[in-house]
Amino acid sequence: MIKANGKTFLLQGKNYSYAMHVLESGFLQHLYYGGKITETDLDYLIEIGDTNAPHIDMNMDMAFDRMLSEYGFYARGDYREATAVFERKDGASMSRLRYQSYRVEKGAPNVKGMPHVRQGDETLVITLKDDFSDIAVDLYYTVCDDSDVLVRSAVIRNTGCEAIMLKKAFSFRAQLPNGNYRMMRLAGTWGQERIPEIAPIAHGITRLQSIQGCTSHNTNCFMGILKEGCTEDSGECFGIQLIYSGSFALTAEWCKNGPLTLQGGICDTGFSWELNGGEEFVTPQALLTYSGEGIGGMSRSIHDFLRERVINPAYVYKRRPIVVNNWEATYFDFNEEKLFPIIDEAGKLGIDTFVLDDGWFGKRDSDWSGLGDWFVNEKKLKGGLKTIIDRCKKNGLKFGLWFEPEMVNEDSDLFRAHPDWAIHKDGVEPCRSRQQLVLDFTRKDVVDYIFGVVSKVLKENEISYVKWDMNRNITEVYSAQLPAHRQGEFMHRYILGVYDLAERLTSAFPNVFFEGCAGGGGRFDAGMLYYFSQIWTSDDTDGFERTKIEWGTSVCYPLSAMSCHVSVCPNHQTQRITPFETRGNVASLGAFGYELDLSKMTEEEKELTKAQIESYKRTSELILKGDLYRLMNPLEKNYFCVMVVSKDKSEAYVVGERILGIPCDYNQYLYLCGLDENALYKIEELNITASGKALQNAGLLLPKLSDFGSWAWHLKKV
Ligand code: GLA
């Protein structure tokens, strides 16, 4: 609900309130963000605001440093990092934004060309006007009455006739009063994506960013802000994440005894954007989540929000195909003789879809060649895709195919025909990564061409699943098609090109299910999830390493967004040996599948696979729709355990793993969460019936297991 009168603004979500106030001097002051308050509290909050920033003399240096504000300006008395910078023709860029007007709209804004929130209840738009230029900034706040997520973005408009250069254009500023906050980030590297890290926020600016052209393996576009005492299960925290997949920045700035300033959006390093008279620049949306129930509560709110309002509604709650992917089974070295036994076995085991990974096209026998040539390699697959698809159909399977649409190898027909289509700068030796170059997706002709060739393959073959990969960062940020003064637009234009292709392909082929991927989980973000309902979580499928990755990823993405596969042992990434059951249990916490040569499995493994598939069919509703509770953190304990509870609390699924066999650590209890306290539950595997209260308060004794042993329990109300 939104209460607005041009003087005060109060946004009321499910459990949070957000309040602002226009000062006499015309500055938009932030008053409050946190647990629910009422309208009658506004007067007292205004008083606190006045005490904090007693008198804004707008011509005084440092006048704004203690005022909590909604969008910062540059070189005019606010020394916190600017939220946006507008440079005029004469080079001047000082700005001072003051309130001009507001409006309240129904629903959520329809952002064109970028992923966005599909539905919301109401949107408040507050317009600020720069005192020194023709820039107006519209601040967007979309509120959903049944959610704790507030959607923020800014639209920067040039209301004059002369071009203005945006040097920075963040999506939002949010401020919290002086306090002892800690920051949670999801950091890592290839094969170890989104490992949570919590640390105190020190003075100065803490910046999470990617300048790689994608959200990156290293730092996810999420920042958690934890108030003092916040834990997994209790206390207050805030989550900030972007619906964006390109180079981004999220910053937290703290100055002694001052407020904490949170900002973010498109990465400003190297960024600029020419805004001609009458044009506007739309920033990506940021999701701000409040939780009074710890990090776990924040995650559950985000999961619901992404599922209900961001991910494709046609797929979000549909049971995901159980796939077998041939990548780790064959790598590039396959032909029909090698693939048929995998397909035949998949049919017998009850798998839904066979996904043919990298290597089916062009002259793709290694990563040195072929990218860009999206026509079948008939030397390898003599009967083309048709024979493979027919074999799948014979076995009752659907067929999926891998593409890496944004990439090109120098050894490809596409590159030979259009060397200028690869990102490059004449005279600069291009940086190669995995022997490939990136296509210049700032160019419409390039995106159109790729749309045409990928569409042709999808049209001519019975394909129900696409894995869209992206295996390198962007270097030599430059497009010969852009004039010199617009080169700063490259990175954002690149990702707009990716969104354009994703939008066109997913709209043209609504019956094809799309999965995202980027060298594992290098572009795992809410922007990609708008188009691709699930994303390959990581190339690391090890039965233990994955517990940490799943733990961290689930902080701000729902389980159903994570593709998780059972692979062989020794694991190809870690060389570790873990039990087959454990690999299955850990993978069952996401969109499930296999990534191995099914025909080489032992009879025992085949039986286990059948059982895993049966079990997954029973729990998949929970994975798609349930509430997640993280119980034992593998980064802190010798155990991993999470559980999912159905919304009506009639069912639950608990998966855990004992990491190492340490003597005498058996007498440990596991306290379940999220159950109906007064109901009785039967745990099938343990043959225990107990009340929700008992399972939560008295707990369960952990099973005695050796290294990497695991359990999966199904709970049902009796
Ligand atoms: C990336 C993906 C893998 C696989 C390979 C193919 O690394 O993460 O799953 O598709 O590319 O080259």
XYZ file of C-alpha atoms in Angstrom, residues 80 92 109 138 154 162 167 176 271 319 327 346 389 402 406 485 528 560 604 615 639 648 653 663 708 718:
26
model
C 28.805 10.429 -0.195
C 30.221 20.987 -15.775
C 6.260 -0.430 -14.646
C 12.082 9.687 -11.639
C 15.432 5.328 -11.571
C 21.230 19.815 -25.493
C 28.846 9.409 -16.349
C 20.049 3.056 7.053
C 30.426 3.716 -18.358
C 7.897 -29.943 -13.095
C 29.116 -33.218 -21.417
C 18.033 -42.995 -20.108
C 16.096 -37.133 -31.959
C 23.486 -26.660 -26.295
C 27.274 -14.911 -28.023
C 31.925 9.503 -27.537
C 18.852 -14.218 -16.602
C 14.109 -24.497 -8.637
C 23.476 -51.144 -8.389
C 11.868 -39.907 -5.208
C 27.253 -31.320 8.480
C 0.350 -25.787 3.630
C 11.781 -32.970 2.583
C 35.337 -39.358 16.124
C 30.188 -37.830 2.831
C -0.622 -38.033 9.326
